[in-house]
CSV table of C-alpha atoms in Angstrom, one decimal:
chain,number,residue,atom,x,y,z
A,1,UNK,CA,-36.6,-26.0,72.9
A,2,UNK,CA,-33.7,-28.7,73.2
A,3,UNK,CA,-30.6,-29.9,70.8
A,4,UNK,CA,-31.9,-32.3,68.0
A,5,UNK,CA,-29.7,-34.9,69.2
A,6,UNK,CA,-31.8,-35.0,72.1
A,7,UNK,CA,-34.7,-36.5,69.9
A,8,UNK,CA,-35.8,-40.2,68.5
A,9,UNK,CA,-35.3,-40.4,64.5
A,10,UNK,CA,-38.0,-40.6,62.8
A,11,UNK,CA,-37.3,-41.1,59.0
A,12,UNK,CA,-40.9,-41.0,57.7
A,13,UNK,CA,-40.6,-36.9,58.3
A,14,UNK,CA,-38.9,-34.6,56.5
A,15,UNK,CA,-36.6,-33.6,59.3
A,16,UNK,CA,-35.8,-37.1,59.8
A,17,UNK,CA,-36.9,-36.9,63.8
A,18,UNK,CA,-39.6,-37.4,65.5
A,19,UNK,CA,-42.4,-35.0,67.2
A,20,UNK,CA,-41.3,-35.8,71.0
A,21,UNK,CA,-37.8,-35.7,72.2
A,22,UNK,CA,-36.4,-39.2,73.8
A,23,UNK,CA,-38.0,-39.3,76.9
A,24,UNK,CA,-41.8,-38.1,76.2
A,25,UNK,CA,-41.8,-40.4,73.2
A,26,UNK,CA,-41.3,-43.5,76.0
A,27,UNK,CA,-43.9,-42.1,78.1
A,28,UNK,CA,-46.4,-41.6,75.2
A,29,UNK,CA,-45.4,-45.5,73.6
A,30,UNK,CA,-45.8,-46.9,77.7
A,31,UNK,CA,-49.3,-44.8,77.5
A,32,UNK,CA,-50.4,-46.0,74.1
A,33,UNK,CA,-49.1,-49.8,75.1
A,34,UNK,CA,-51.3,-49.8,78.7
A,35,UNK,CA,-54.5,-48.3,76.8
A,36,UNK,CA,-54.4,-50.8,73.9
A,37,UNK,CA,-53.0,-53.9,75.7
A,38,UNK,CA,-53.6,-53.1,79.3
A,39,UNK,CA,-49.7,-53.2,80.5
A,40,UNK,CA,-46.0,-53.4,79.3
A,41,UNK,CA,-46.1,-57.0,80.5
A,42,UNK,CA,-49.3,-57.7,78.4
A,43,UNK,CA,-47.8,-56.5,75.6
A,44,UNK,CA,-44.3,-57.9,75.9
A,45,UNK,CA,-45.9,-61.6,76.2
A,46,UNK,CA,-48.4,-61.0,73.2
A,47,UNK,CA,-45.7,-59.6,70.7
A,48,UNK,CA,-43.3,-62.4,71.7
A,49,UNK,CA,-45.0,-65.6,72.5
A,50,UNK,CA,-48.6,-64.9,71.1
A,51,UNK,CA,-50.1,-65.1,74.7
A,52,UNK,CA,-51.7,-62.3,77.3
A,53,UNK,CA,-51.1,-61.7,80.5
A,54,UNK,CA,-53.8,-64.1,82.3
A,55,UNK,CA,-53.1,-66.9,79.9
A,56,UNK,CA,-48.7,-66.9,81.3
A,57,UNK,CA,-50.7,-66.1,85.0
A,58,UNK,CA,-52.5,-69.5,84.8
A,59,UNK,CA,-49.8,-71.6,83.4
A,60,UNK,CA,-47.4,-70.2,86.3
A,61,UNK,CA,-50.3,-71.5,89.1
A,62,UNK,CA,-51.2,-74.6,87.2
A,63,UNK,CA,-46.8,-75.2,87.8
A,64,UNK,CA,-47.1,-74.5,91.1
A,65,UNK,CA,-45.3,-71.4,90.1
A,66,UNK,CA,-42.0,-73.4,90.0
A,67,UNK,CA,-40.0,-74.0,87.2
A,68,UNK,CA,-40.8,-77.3,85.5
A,69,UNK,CA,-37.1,-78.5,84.9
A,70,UNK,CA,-35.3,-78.3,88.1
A,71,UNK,CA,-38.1,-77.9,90.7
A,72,UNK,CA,-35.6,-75.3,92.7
A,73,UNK,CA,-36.6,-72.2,91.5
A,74,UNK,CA,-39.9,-70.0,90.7
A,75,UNK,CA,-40.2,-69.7,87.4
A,76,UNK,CA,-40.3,-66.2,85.9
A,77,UNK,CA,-39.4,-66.6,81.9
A,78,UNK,CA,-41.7,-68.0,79.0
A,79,UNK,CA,-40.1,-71.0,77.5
A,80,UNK,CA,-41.0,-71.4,73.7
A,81,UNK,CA,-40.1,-73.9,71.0
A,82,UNK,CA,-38.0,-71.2,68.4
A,83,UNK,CA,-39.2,-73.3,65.3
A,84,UNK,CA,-43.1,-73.4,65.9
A,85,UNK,CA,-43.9,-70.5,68.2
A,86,UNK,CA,-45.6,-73.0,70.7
A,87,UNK,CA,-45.2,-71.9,74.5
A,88,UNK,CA,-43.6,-75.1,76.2
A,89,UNK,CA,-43.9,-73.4,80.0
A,90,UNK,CA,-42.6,-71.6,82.3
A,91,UNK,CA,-39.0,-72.0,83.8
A,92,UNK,CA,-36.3,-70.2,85.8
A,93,UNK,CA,-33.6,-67.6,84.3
A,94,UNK,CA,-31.2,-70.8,84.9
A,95,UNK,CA,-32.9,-73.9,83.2
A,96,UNK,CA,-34.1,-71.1,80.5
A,97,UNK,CA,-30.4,-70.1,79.7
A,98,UNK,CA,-29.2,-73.7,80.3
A,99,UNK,CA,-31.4,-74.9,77.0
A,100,UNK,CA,-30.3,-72.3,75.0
A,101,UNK,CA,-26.9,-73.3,75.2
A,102,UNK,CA,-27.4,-76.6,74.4
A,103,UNK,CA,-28.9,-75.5,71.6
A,104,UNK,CA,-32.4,-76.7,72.3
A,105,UNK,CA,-30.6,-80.5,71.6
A,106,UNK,CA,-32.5,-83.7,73.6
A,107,UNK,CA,-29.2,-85.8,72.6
A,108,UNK,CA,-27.0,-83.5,73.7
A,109,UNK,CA,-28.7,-82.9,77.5
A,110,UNK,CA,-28.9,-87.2,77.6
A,111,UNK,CA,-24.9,-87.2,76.8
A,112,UNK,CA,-24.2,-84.8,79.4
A,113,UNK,CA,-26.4,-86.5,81.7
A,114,UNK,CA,-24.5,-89.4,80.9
A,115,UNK,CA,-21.0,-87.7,80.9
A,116,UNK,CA,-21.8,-86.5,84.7
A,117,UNK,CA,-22.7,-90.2,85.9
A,118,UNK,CA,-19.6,-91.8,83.7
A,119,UNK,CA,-21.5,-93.3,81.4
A,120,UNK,CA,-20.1,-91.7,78.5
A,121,UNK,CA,-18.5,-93.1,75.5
A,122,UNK,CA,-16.0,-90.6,76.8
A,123,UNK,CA,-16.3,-92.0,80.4
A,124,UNK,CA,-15.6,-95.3,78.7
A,125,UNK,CA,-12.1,-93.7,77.0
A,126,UNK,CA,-10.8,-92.6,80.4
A,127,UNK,CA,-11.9,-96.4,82.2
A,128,UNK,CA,-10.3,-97.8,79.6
A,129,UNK,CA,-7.0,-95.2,79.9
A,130,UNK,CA,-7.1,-94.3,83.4
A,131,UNK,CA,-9.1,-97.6,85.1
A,132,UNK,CA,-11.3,-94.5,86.6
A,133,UNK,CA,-14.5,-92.2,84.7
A,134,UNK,CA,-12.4,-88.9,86.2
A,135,UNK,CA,-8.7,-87.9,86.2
A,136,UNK,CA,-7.7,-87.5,90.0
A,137,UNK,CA,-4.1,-86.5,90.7
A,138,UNK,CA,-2.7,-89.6,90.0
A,139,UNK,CA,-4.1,-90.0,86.2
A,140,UNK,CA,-3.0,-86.5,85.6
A,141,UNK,CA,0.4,-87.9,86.0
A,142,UNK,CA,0.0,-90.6,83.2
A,143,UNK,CA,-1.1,-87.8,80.8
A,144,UNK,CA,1.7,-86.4,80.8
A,145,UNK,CA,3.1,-90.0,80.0
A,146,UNK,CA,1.3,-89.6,76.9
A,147,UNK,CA,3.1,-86.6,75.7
A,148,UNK,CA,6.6,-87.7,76.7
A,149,UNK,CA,7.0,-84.6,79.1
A,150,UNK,CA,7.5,-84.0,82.5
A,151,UNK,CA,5.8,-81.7,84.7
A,152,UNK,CA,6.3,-78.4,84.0
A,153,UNK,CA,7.5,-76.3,87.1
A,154,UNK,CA,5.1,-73.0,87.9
A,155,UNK,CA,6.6,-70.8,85.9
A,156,UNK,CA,5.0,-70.7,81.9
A,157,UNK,CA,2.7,-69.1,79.9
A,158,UNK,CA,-0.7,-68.0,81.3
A,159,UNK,CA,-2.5,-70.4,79.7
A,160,UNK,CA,-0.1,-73.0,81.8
A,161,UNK,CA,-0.4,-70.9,85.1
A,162,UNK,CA,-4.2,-70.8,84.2
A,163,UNK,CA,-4.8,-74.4,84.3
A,164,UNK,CA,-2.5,-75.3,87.1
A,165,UNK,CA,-4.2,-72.9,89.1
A,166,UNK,CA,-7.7,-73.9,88.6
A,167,UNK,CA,-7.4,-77.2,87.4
A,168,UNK,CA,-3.8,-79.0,88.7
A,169,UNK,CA,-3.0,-79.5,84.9
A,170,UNK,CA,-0.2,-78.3,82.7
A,171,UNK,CA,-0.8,-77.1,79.2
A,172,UNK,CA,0.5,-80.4,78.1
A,173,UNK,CA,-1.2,-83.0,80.3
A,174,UNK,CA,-4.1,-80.4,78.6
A,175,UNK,CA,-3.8,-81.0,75.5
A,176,UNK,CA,-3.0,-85.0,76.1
A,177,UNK,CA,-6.9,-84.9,77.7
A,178,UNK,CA,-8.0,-82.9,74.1
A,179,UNK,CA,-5.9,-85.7,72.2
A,180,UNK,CA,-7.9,-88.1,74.0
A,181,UNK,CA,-11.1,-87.1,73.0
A,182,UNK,CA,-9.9,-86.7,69.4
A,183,UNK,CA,-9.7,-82.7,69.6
A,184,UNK,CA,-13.9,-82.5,70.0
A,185,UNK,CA,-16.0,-81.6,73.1
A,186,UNK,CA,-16.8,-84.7,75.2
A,187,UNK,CA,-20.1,-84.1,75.5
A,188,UNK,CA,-21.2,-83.1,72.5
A,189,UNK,CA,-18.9,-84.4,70.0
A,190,UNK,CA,-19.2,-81.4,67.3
A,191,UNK,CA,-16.9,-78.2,68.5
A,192,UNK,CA,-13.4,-77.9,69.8
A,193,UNK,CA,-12.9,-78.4,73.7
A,194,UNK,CA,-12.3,-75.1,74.3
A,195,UNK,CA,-12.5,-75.2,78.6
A,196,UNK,CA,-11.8,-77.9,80.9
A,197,UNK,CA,-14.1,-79.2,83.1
A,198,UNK,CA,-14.0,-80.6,86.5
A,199,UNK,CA,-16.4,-81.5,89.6
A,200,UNK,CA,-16.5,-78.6,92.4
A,201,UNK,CA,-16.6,-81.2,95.2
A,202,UNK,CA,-13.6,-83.7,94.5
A,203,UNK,CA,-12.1,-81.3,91.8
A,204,UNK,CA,-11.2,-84.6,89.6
A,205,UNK,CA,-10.9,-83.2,85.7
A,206,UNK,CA,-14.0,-85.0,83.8
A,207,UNK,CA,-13.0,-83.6,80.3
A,208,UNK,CA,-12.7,-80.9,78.0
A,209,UNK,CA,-15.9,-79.1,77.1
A,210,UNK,CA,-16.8,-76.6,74.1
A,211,UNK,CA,-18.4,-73.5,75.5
A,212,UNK,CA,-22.1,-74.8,75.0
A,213,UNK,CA,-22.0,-77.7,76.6
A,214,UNK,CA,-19.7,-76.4,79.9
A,215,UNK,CA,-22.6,-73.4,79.9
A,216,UNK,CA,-25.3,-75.6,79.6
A,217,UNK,CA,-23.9,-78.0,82.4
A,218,UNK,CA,-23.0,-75.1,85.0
A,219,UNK,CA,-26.4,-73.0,84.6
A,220,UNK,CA,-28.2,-76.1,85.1
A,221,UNK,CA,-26.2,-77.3,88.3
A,222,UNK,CA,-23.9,-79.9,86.8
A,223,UNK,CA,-26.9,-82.0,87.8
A,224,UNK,CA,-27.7,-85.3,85.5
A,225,UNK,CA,-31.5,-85.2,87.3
A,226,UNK,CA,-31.7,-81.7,85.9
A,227,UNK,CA,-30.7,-82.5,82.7
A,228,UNK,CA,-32.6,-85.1,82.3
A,229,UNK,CA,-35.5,-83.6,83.0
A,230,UNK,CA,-34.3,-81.3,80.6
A,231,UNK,CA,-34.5,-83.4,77.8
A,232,UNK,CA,-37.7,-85.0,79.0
A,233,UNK,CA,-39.1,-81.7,78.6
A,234,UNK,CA,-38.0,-81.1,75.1
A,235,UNK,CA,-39.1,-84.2,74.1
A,236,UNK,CA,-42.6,-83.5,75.1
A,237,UNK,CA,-42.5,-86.5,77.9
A,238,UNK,CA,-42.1,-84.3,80.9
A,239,UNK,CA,-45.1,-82.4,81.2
A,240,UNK,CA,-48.9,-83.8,79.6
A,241,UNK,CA,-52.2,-83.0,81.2
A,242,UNK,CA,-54.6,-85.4,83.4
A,243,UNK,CA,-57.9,-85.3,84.4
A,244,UNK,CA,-59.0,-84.4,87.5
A,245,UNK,CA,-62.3,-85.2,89.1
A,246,UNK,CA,-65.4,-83.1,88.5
A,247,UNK,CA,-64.1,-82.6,85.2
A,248,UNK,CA,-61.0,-80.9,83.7
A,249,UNK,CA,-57.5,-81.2,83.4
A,250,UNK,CA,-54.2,-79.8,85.6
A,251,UNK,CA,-50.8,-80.4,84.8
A,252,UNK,CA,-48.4,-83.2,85.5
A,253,UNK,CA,-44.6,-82.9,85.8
A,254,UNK,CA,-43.2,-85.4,87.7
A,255,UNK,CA,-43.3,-89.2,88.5
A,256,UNK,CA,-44.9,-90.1,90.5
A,257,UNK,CA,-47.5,-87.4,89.6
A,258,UNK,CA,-48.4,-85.1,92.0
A,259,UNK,CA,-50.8,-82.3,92.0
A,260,UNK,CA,-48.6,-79.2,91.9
A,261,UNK,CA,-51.2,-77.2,93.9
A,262,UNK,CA,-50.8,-79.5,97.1
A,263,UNK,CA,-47.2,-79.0,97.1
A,264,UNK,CA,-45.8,-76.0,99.9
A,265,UNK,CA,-43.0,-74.4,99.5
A,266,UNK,CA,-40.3,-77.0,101.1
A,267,UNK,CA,-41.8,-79.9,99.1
A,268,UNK,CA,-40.7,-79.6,96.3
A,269,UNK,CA,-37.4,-80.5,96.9
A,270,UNK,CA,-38.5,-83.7,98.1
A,271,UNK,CA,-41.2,-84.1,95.0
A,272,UNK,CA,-38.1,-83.6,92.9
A,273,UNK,CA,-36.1,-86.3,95.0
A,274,UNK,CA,-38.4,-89.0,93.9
A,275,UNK,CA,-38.8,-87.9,90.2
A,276,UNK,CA,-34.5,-88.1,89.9
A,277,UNK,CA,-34.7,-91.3,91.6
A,278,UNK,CA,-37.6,-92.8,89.5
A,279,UNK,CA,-35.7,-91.7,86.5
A,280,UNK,CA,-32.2,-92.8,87.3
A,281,UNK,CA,-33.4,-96.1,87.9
A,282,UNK,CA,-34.9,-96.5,84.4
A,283,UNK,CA,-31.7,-95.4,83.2
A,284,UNK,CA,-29.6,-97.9,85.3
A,285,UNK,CA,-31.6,-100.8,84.2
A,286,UNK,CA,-31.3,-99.6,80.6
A,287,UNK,CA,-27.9,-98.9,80.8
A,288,UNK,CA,-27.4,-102.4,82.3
A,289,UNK,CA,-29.2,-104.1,79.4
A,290,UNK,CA,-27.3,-102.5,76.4
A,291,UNK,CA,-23.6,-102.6,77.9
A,292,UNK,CA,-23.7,-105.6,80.4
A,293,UNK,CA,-26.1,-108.2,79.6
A,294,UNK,CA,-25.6,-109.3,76.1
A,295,UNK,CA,-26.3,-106.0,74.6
A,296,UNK,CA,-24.0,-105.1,71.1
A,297,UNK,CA,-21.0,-103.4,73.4
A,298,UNK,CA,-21.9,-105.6,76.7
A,299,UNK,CA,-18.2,-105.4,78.4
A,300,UNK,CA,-16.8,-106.2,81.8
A,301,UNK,CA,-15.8,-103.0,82.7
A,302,UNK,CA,-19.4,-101.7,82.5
A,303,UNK,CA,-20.6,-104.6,85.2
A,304,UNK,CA,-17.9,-103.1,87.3
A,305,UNK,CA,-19.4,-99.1,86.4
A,306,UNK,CA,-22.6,-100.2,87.7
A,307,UNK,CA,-21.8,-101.8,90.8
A,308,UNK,CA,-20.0,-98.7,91.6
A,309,UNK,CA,-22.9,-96.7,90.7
A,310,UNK,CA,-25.0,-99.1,93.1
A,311,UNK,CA,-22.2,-98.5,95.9
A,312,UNK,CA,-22.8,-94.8,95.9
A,313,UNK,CA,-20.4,-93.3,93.4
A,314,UNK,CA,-19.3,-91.3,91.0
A,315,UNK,CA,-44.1,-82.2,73.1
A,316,UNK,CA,-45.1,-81.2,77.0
A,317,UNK,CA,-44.8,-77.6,75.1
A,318,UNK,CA,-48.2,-78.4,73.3
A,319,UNK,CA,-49.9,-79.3,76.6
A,320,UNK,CA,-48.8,-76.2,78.1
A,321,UNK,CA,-49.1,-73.9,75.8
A,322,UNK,CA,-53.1,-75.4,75.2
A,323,UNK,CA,-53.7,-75.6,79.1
A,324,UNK,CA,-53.0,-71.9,79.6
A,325,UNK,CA,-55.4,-71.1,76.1
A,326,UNK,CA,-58.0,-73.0,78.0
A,327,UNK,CA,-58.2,-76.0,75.9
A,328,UNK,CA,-58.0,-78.7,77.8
């Protein structure tokens, strides 16, 4: 005998609950869900993303068990495309999290890839206001230039004590940045700038972010290899499948390709070295040809990005999804 509130409701009965009280109708539903789908886990994967247990187990070892975006991490989560159903892979809680706030967007990830190397029509803004793609302490100064203020002391409202605690700007030298970027995100373009971001290591302001795109950017490491490899792997150009010899295919997630199953456990990071160099080299020299060498918007300022760049500064779903389903 126990209180009714102590049982599940169950509307199909008269009494409106059900038979067992809360905790033997878990253990009977774990019971029923091992002897009719041979675990939780099974049974999680095949409600959700249409695939069993050994089918997620062999796309994990074909990835080396590493997450296909940032190479750092094993990969624990099933990654699927929300419009099709289609399993894309497998990736970390980070890189899974990190697409989801970008909203599952390949042109958003390639702006904020080019928003962290200053390559930005933002980044252009600030050269063109600031002769720099960042606002050290010296720009933050001309902000406030732009709002006919001076500095405001400490003292203010916590939004002011906020920013100049975090970020070394007042609310106005704020809300000068947000007037630069026309009162939308920098990266993105479509929702208000809502936080201000900066780079952890020189702690230079790089803009004013909605909530997305400053998520997206911090889960994924504010790193533009990451994120392009990001969109790579949205776009269905990061990870196909290749023969091998004998017959049969394995996966391929990185150029050059490399066979995920001859890589230990401290290669990966340089595997993923090479694949962010390959990569931001065929954006440099595409970069060079639209904005320096007789592109539409080639400029001087942009010959001058690059050579600071040089100088040291500032569909793969498908394949997955039929690789684990035995298909190819």
């Amino acid at each position: 005998m126990k209180p009714l509130e102590e049982f599940a409701r169950n509307r199909s009965r008269k009494s409106g609950v059900s038979t067992y009280c809360k905790p033997c109708h878990a253990a009977v539903c774990a019971e029923n869900r091992a002897r009719n789908h041979g675990s939780a886990r099974n049974y999680r994967l095949k409600l959700r993303y249409g695939i069993t247990e050994q089918q997620a187990d062999r796309l994990l070892a074909a990835q080396g068990g590493m997450c296909v975006i940032c190479l750092r991490a094993p990969a624990s989560h099933v990654d699927h495309d929300h419009d099709t159903g289609l399993v894309r892979g497998m990736l970390c809680f980070k890189c899974n999290n990190g697409l989801g706030q970008f909203g599952d967007e390949v042109w958003r990830l390639e702006e904020a890839a080019d928003y962290l190397e200053g390559r930005s029509s933002h980044s252009r803004s600030l050269w063109l206001e600031f002769d720099t793609p960042t606002i050290p302490g010296r720009s933050r100064r001309h902000l406030e230039t732009l709002r006919g203020v001076r500095r405001a002391s400490g003292l203010g409202s916590l939004r002011h004590y906020k920013l100049r605690e975090r970020y070394g700007l007042t609310e106005a030298e704020a809300d000068a940045l947000a007037e630069i970027q026309g009162g939308l995100c920098a990266v993105c373009g479509d929702r208000e700038p809502e936080h201000i971001d900066h780079c952890h290591e020189s702690q230079a302001v790089r803009g004013a972010l909605c909530v997305g795109c400053n998520s997206g950017m911090g889960l994924l490491g504010d790193d533009a290899g990451t994120l392009r490899r990001a969109a790579a792997y949205l776009d269905g150009s990061l990870v196909t499948a290749v023969p091998v010899a004998g017959g049969g295919t394995r996966l391929s997630f990185t150029v050059p390709d490399v066979d995920p199953a001859s890589v230990g456990g401290d290669g990966w990071e340089r595997v993923r070295g090479e694949d962010v160099r390959h990569r931001k080299a065929l954006r440099d020299a595409a970069w060079e040809a639209e904005w320096c060498f007789g592109g539409p918007f080639a400029d001087p300022f942009a010959r001058a990005v690059v050579d600071g760049f040089a100088m040291g500064g500032a569909g793969g779903g498908v394949h997955g999804m039929r690789w684990a389903r035995g298909e190819q």
